[in-house]
Each structure stands twice: as structure tokens, then as C-alpha cells.
Amino acid sequence: MSPQPPGRQEPVDPRPAIDTVFRIESPRIIAGVARIVRDVGIAEELAQDALVAALEQWPRDGVPDNPGAWLMAAARHRAVDLIRRRENYARKLQEIGRDLETTAPPEEPADPEDIDDDLLRLVFTACHPVLSAEARIALTLRLLGGLTTAEIARAFLTPEPTVAQRIVRAKRTLATKNVDFEVPYGPERAARLGSVLDVIYLIFNEGYAATAGDDWLRPALCEDALRLARVLSGLMPKEPEVHALTSLLEFQASRTAARTGPGGEPVLLRDQNRRRWNRMLIARGITALGRADATSTGAPGPYALQAAIAACHAHAYTYEETDWRTIATLYDLLAARAPSPVVELNRAVAVSMARGPAEGLVIVDALAAEPALKDYHLLPSVRGDLLERLGRTAEAHEEFVRAAGLARNEREREMLLDRAGKCRP
């Protein structure tokens, strides 16, 4: 082999750069194209076509100076070509002219509450209430998180064909129901925003305490959810609950490094090394909570109350310094604002710390007949903890064993069995 001429370098493979750029830019590309074609399924296909074009051209011509803009332009050209091929658009295209390819889509009617951002439209579309909660999560991670079907399946321990079917059906449902690609207004926006925030929170929680499997934490899911919350905060700066959710996730994520031991085993809040808590994320959480307070015009919403609870934990440098009285009061407010059996169970823990385990046990025992908690392993787990603190170790042992039998996460099951062993009569 002849030596390379002086100064000449081997060509750099652009494919890794293409993959990285596409993963970052794909949500905006899909959102921008969906505004033209009004179909998120078709928009995703056209974005993929642009990726294929990049894989064909960039190795030959080099990576463009603005690769995201190149991909967007390629996808938009394909969207325009598709519209031109549709017979039902032919007359409209003739009327509005032949320059659609080089001009932006028509502006929407002005409205004082209008949020003119295609990415935000995509968020509300992916989380539309016509879809099931599982479909919203899968579609949000696919379109906005940039995850592949296989990655979503691994994250939620769900068979890949099941996830693929959910995504396909979700796209088909949005198309057949003629769901508008828009951000709703007034009361409908408030109702839909709750669904958007709930989906992001569910994604984070699955990463923060995995429902099943061998790992208790799935940090990548937490990172995806936190990124989506931060994006939403930037897009909706006047919505206090958006900032509140971002604050809550910042606070929760700050504890990630301390929540598992050297072998991946769970470490409970009282046993965590708080020097491992991420102070930068805590500072971000405080800032986001300040924005929520500054934009709020009424009583705090559920995420604002949860963020305030998380802030109390973040401000305590030791477990003993935790302001449990304030936390219990905040849980009282949360139970009144957004009542649920799970909130009531969490309130029982706070009350037990502020006023004693006996008072917490009264609340827990009142939840024993709650159908929603019938197979919820944390109910006997919390009851076992309260009984242990009251010195009723034999009963605590039985509760921890029952909790372990209900737990689907292997790490959590092992922890509960260990606690049962320590309470063995």
C-alpha cells in the first residue's frame, strides 16, 4: 500500500454524526413536517426519508454546516411533493400558488393565547386523550424522545411487537379521529396539559423506580423525561404547573446517584449519603419552583405541591433535619387538591414522621380495603415499616413478606425480604 501524501487524512465516516444529529433534531423535524401534512405518522416517515437521503449524500458531499436545517428542508420538500400528489389537494395548491416548496406553511389565525411552536403541537398531539396512557407514553418517547421501538420495549420490559403495535395504532387513531395538529385553547388546553404532564411524570417514575425487572433504576428514562419537561418549560413559560413538574423532576433526579448501593441494591431515603445528591440539579429545581410560584395566580397545583415537598427534602442536609411537619401539611393540601389512594399512602408516611407511627398507621389501615391498592406492594411495605417502628416486629415481618410477594422488581423484592428477615420473630 502506497503511503498517504503529506497532510492527507483518511476520510471521516459521517454516519455516527448523522445518527446523532437525527436523534437530536428528529422531534423538531417531525413537528415541522406534521404541520404541513397534518399526520404524525406520515411526518415520521418523511423524516426517516430525509435521514436516508442524508446517509446517501453526506458521505459523498460532506456534512453540511447546518445539518439540522438540511434535514428539515429535505423532509419539507418531501412533504410538499406528497401534498402535490394528492388529488384532493390539487385545486388548493393551484389557488395558493406554486411556491409552497420554498415558503413557510400558512400562518395560523392570530390568537392572544396562541403558542406558535410546532414542537409544542407535537407534544399535545402525542398526548391526546383519544389514546390510552400506554399509547401516549410509547408515542411520546418515539416522536419526542427519539427512542427506537426496541429501546422503549427494553425500558418498560414490554415485548417489542407490543410496543410497535401501540405506536402504529396510536398513529392510526390520530389519523382516523382527525385529531388536529394544534395546541388547544382555554379549558381544553388546561385539560390536555394535565395529560401531557402526567405522561412525562409516568416516564420519569418508571426510570426512578422501575415497576419490574432486575434493575431498580433506569437513568436513561429519567433523563428523557427531564429533558422533555425542560423543553416544555421553555415552550410554555407562563404555565406554573409546567415549571412545577420540571422542578419536581430536577429534585428527584438529584438523588439518583445515592439511591442505589455498590451492587445496584436500593438505598432508602433515610440511609442515603446526601453528599452524593447533585447540588446543581437541586439548584435548578429551586429555580424552576420559583418560576412556578411567580407565574401562579391561584392555589398551587398538584405538581407545585409535590415540588414543594421535594424541596423540603432537598434543603435537609441530613435525614434528621427534614421538616416533616411542613411535608405533612403539604400532603394534607395535596390530598385535598388531588385525592388518590397513593397520595393518601404517602401522606401516611409524612404524618407518621411528623406526629408518630401510630397516627400514620391509622391512615394506612383505612386504606386496607381500597381496591386500587389491592396488589400494590407499597401498602404492606409502608404498614410493615410503621409496625416495626411501633415494636410490633412479628406483624411487621408478615407485612414485609407480603410486600415482597407483590413486588415485581427483583431488587425491591430482595430489599423487602431482607427487612422481613430483620423482623423475624
GROMACS .gro file of N, CA and C in nm, residues 351-421:
model
  213
  351VAL      N    1  -4.718   1.189   5.791
  351VAL     CA    2  -4.784   1.205   5.920
  351VAL      C    3  -4.712   1.122   6.026
  352SER      N    4  -4.670   1.002   5.991
  352SER     CA    5  -4.601   0.916   6.087
  352SER      C    6  -4.470   0.978   6.133
  353MET      N    7  -4.403   1.049   6.043
  353MET     CA    8  -4.277   1.112   6.079
  353MET      C    9  -4.299   1.240   6.159
  354ALA      N   10  -4.409   1.310   6.131
  354ALA     CA   11  -4.436   1.436   6.199
  354ALA      C   12  -4.507   1.415   6.332
  355ARG      N   13  -4.596   1.315   6.338
  355ARG     CA   14  -4.682   1.301   6.456
  355ARG      C   15  -4.674   1.163   6.522
  356GLY      N   16  -4.590   1.075   6.467
  356GLY     CA   17  -4.573   0.944   6.527
  356GLY      C   18  -4.631   0.832   6.440
  357PRO      N   19  -4.570   0.711   6.447
  357PRO     CA   20  -4.614   0.600   6.362
  357PRO      C   21  -4.757   0.554   6.389
  358ALA      N   22  -4.806   0.573   6.511
  358ALA     CA   23  -4.943   0.529   6.541
  358ALA      C   24  -5.045   0.605   6.457
  359GLU      N   25  -5.023   0.737   6.444
  359GLU     CA   26  -5.117   0.816   6.362
  359GLU      C   27  -5.106   0.778   6.215
  360GLY      N   28  -4.984   0.750   6.168
  360GLY     CA   29  -4.967   0.707   6.030
  360GLY      C   30  -5.036   0.574   6.005
  361LEU      N   31  -5.031   0.484   6.105
  361LEU     CA   32  -5.092   0.351   6.089
  361LEU      C   33  -5.243   0.361   6.077
  362VAL      N   34  -5.304   0.456   6.144
  362VAL     CA   35  -5.449   0.475   6.132
  362VAL      C   36  -5.487   0.505   5.987
  363ILE      N   37  -5.408   0.591   5.922
  363ILE     CA   38  -5.436   0.626   5.783
  363ILE      C   39  -5.416   0.504   5.692
  364VAL      N   40  -5.307   0.429   5.717
  364VAL     CA   41  -5.277   0.312   5.634
  364VAL      C   42  -5.386   0.205   5.649
  365ASP      N   43  -5.429   0.181   5.771
  365ASP     CA   44  -5.532   0.079   5.794
  365ASP      C   45  -5.663   0.116   5.726
  366ALA      N   46  -5.689   0.247   5.714
  366ALA     CA   47  -5.811   0.290   5.646
  366ALA      C   48  -5.804   0.263   5.496
  367LEU      N   49  -5.682   0.241   5.444
  367LEU     CA   50  -5.663   0.214   5.301
  367LEU      C   51  -5.667   0.064   5.270
  368ALA      N   52  -5.678  -0.019   5.371
  368ALA     CA   53  -5.669  -0.164   5.350
  368ALA      C   54  -5.773  -0.216   5.252
  369ALA      N   55  -5.892  -0.158   5.253
  369ALA     CA   56  -6.000  -0.206   5.165
  369ALA      C   57  -6.004  -0.132   5.033
  370GLU      N   58  -5.906  -0.045   5.005
  370GLU     CA   59  -5.906   0.033   4.882
  370GLU      C   60  -5.874  -0.058   4.763
  371PRO      N   61  -5.968  -0.074   4.667
  371PRO     CA   62  -5.945  -0.165   4.554
  371PRO      C   63  -5.820  -0.131   4.472
  372ALA      N   64  -5.792  -0.002   4.457
  372ALA     CA   65  -5.677   0.039   4.375
  372ALA      C   66  -5.544  -0.006   4.434
  373LEU      N   67  -5.543  -0.034   4.565
  373LEU     CA   68  -5.418  -0.073   4.631
  373LEU      C   69  -5.414  -0.222   4.663
  374LYS      N   70  -5.507  -0.297   4.607
  374LYS     CA   71  -5.519  -0.440   4.639
  374LYS      C   72  -5.389  -0.515   4.614
  375ASP      N   73  -5.324  -0.488   4.503
  375ASP     CA   74  -5.200  -0.558   4.468
  375ASP      C   75  -5.079  -0.462   4.468
  376TYR      N   76  -5.092  -0.352   4.538
  376TYR     CA   77  -4.986  -0.251   4.541
  376TYR      C   78  -4.890  -0.285   4.655
  377HIS      N   79  -4.770  -0.324   4.621
  377HIS     CA   80  -4.677  -0.376   4.721
  377HIS      C   81  -4.636  -0.273   4.825
  378LEU      N   82  -4.646  -0.144   4.791
  378LEU     CA   83  -4.603  -0.043   4.887
  378LEU      C   84  -4.699  -0.027   5.004
  379LEU      N   85  -4.824  -0.073   4.990
  379LEU     CA   86  -4.916  -0.066   5.103
  379LEU      C   87  -4.868  -0.154   5.218
  380PRO      N   88  -4.845  -0.285   5.198
  380PRO     CA   89  -4.791  -0.365   5.309
  380PRO      C   90  -4.649  -0.324   5.348
  381SER      N   91  -4.572  -0.271   5.253
  381SER     CA   92  -4.437  -0.225   5.284
  381SER      C   93  -4.441  -0.109   5.384
  382VAL      N   94  -4.526  -0.010   5.357
  382VAL     CA   95  -4.538   0.104   5.450
  382VAL      C   96  -4.594   0.056   5.584
  383ARG      N   97  -4.693  -0.032   5.579
  383ARG     CA   98  -4.752  -0.083   5.704
  383ARG      C   99  -4.647  -0.158   5.785
  384GLY      N  100  -4.563  -0.237   5.716
  384GLY     CA  101  -4.456  -0.309   5.786
  384GLY      C  102  -4.359  -0.213   5.853
  385ASP      N  103  -4.325  -0.104   5.785
  385ASP     CA  104  -4.233  -0.006   5.841
  385ASP      C  105  -4.293   0.058   5.967
  386LEU      N  106  -4.421   0.093   5.962
  386LEU     CA  107  -4.485   0.155   6.078
  386LEU      C  108  -4.494   0.057   6.195
  387LEU      N  109  -4.528  -0.068   6.166
  387LEU     CA  110  -4.535  -0.169   6.272
  387LEU      C  111  -4.399  -0.193   6.335
  388GLU      N  112  -4.295  -0.193   6.251
  388GLU     CA  113  -4.159  -0.211   6.303
  388GLU      C  114  -4.123  -0.098   6.398
  389ARG      N  115  -4.156   0.024   6.360
  389ARG     CA  116  -4.126   0.140   6.444
  389ARG      C  117  -4.205   0.137   6.574
  390LEU      N  118  -4.321   0.070   6.573
  390LEU     CA  119  -4.402   0.057   6.695
  390LEU      C  120  -4.360  -0.062   6.780
  391GLY      N  121  -4.258  -0.135   6.733
  391GLY     CA  122  -4.210  -0.251   6.808
  391GLY      C  123  -4.290  -0.377   6.785
  392ARG      N  124  -4.382  -0.376   6.691
  392ARG     CA  125  -4.466  -0.494   6.661
  392ARG      C  126  -4.399  -0.573   6.549
  393THR      N  127  -4.283  -0.630   6.580
  393THR     CA  128  -4.196  -0.688   6.477
  393THR      C  129  -4.254  -0.813   6.410
  394ALA      N  130  -4.329  -0.894   6.484
  394ALA     CA  131  -4.386  -1.014   6.423
  394ALA      C  132  -4.485  -0.975   6.313
  395GLU      N  133  -4.570  -0.876   6.341
  395GLU     CA  134  -4.664  -0.829   6.239
  395GLU      C  135  -4.590  -0.762   6.123
  396ALA      N  136  -4.483  -0.687   6.157
  396ALA     CA  137  -4.404  -0.622   6.053
  396ALA      C  138  -4.343  -0.725   5.960
  397HIS      N  139  -4.294  -0.835   6.017
  397HIS     CA  140  -4.236  -0.943   5.935
  397HIS      C  141  -4.337  -0.993   5.833
  398GLU      N  142  -4.460  -1.017   5.876
  398GLU     CA  143  -4.564  -1.067   5.785
  398GLU      C  144  -4.593  -0.967   5.673
  399GLU      N  145  -4.595  -0.838   5.707
  399GLU     CA  146  -4.624  -0.735   5.606
  399GLU      C  147  -4.512  -0.725   5.503
  400PHE      N  148  -4.387  -0.734   5.548
  400PHE     CA  149  -4.276  -0.726   5.453
  400PHE      C  150  -4.273  -0.849   5.361
  401VAL      N  151  -4.307  -0.965   5.414
  401VAL     CA  152  -4.314  -1.085   5.331
  401VAL      C  153  -4.424  -1.070   5.227
  402ARG      N  154  -4.539  -1.016   5.270
  402ARG     CA  155  -4.650  -0.996   5.176
  402ARG      C  156  -4.612  -0.894   5.069
  403ALA      N  157  -4.542  -0.789   5.108
  403ALA     CA  158  -4.499  -0.687   5.012
  403ALA      C  159  -4.402  -0.747   4.911
  404ALA      N  160  -4.311  -0.831   4.958
  404ALA     CA  161  -4.214  -0.894   4.868
  404ALA      C  162  -4.285  -0.984   4.767
  405GLY      N  163  -4.392  -1.050   4.810
  405GLY     CA  164  -4.467  -1.135   4.719
  405GLY      C  165  -4.539  -1.058   4.611
  406LEU      N  166  -4.571  -0.932   4.637
  406LEU     CA  167  -4.641  -0.850   4.539
  406LEU      C  168  -4.544  -0.773   4.449
  407ALA      N  169  -4.422  -0.750   4.497
  407ALA     CA  170  -4.325  -0.670   4.420
  407ALA      C  171  -4.283  -0.744   4.295
  408ARG      N  172  -4.275  -0.670   4.184
  408ARG     CA  173  -4.233  -0.729   4.056
  408ARG      C  174  -4.089  -0.695   4.022
  409ASN      N  175  -4.032  -0.599   4.094
  409ASN     CA  176  -3.893  -0.564   4.071
  409ASN      C  177  -3.805  -0.648   4.161
  410GLU      N  178  -3.708  -0.716   4.102
  410GLU     CA  179  -3.625  -0.811   4.176
  410GLU      C  180  -3.547  -0.743   4.287
  411ARG      N  181  -3.490  -0.626   4.260
  411ARG     CA  182  -3.411  -0.555   4.361
  411ARG      C  183  -3.498  -0.516   4.480
  412GLU      N  184  -3.617  -0.469   4.450
  412GLU     CA  185  -3.707  -0.428   4.557
  412GLU      C  186  -3.754  -0.549   4.638
  413ARG      N  187  -3.777  -0.660   4.569
  413ARG     CA  188  -3.818  -0.783   4.638
  413ARG      C  189  -3.711  -0.828   4.736
  414GLU      N  190  -3.585  -0.823   4.692
  414GLU     CA  191  -3.475  -0.864   4.780
  414GLU      C  192  -3.466  -0.773   4.903
  415MET      N  193  -3.484  -0.643   4.883
  415MET     CA  194  -3.479  -0.549   4.995
  415MET      C  195  -3.589  -0.578   5.096
  416LEU      N  196  -3.710  -0.606   5.046
  416LEU     CA  197  -3.823  -0.632   5.135
  416LEU      C  198  -3.804  -0.762   5.212
  417LEU      N  199  -3.750  -0.863   5.146
  417LEU     CA  200  -3.722  -0.989   5.216
  417LEU      C  201  -3.613  -0.971   5.321
  418ASP      N  202  -3.517  -0.885   5.291
  418ASP     CA  203  -3.412  -0.857   5.390
  418ASP      C  204  -3.473  -0.787   5.513
  419ARG      N  205  -3.564  -0.694   5.489
  419ARG     CA  206  -3.628  -0.626   5.601
  419ARG      C  207  -3.717  -0.723   5.680
  420ALA      N  208  -3.779  -0.816   5.609
  420ALA     CA  209  -3.860  -0.917   5.677
  420ALA      C  210  -3.773  -1.003   5.767
  421GLY      N  211  -3.654  -1.040   5.714
  421GLY     CA  212  -3.562  -1.121   5.793
  421GLY      C  213  -3.519  -1.054   5.922
   0.00000   0.00000   0.00000
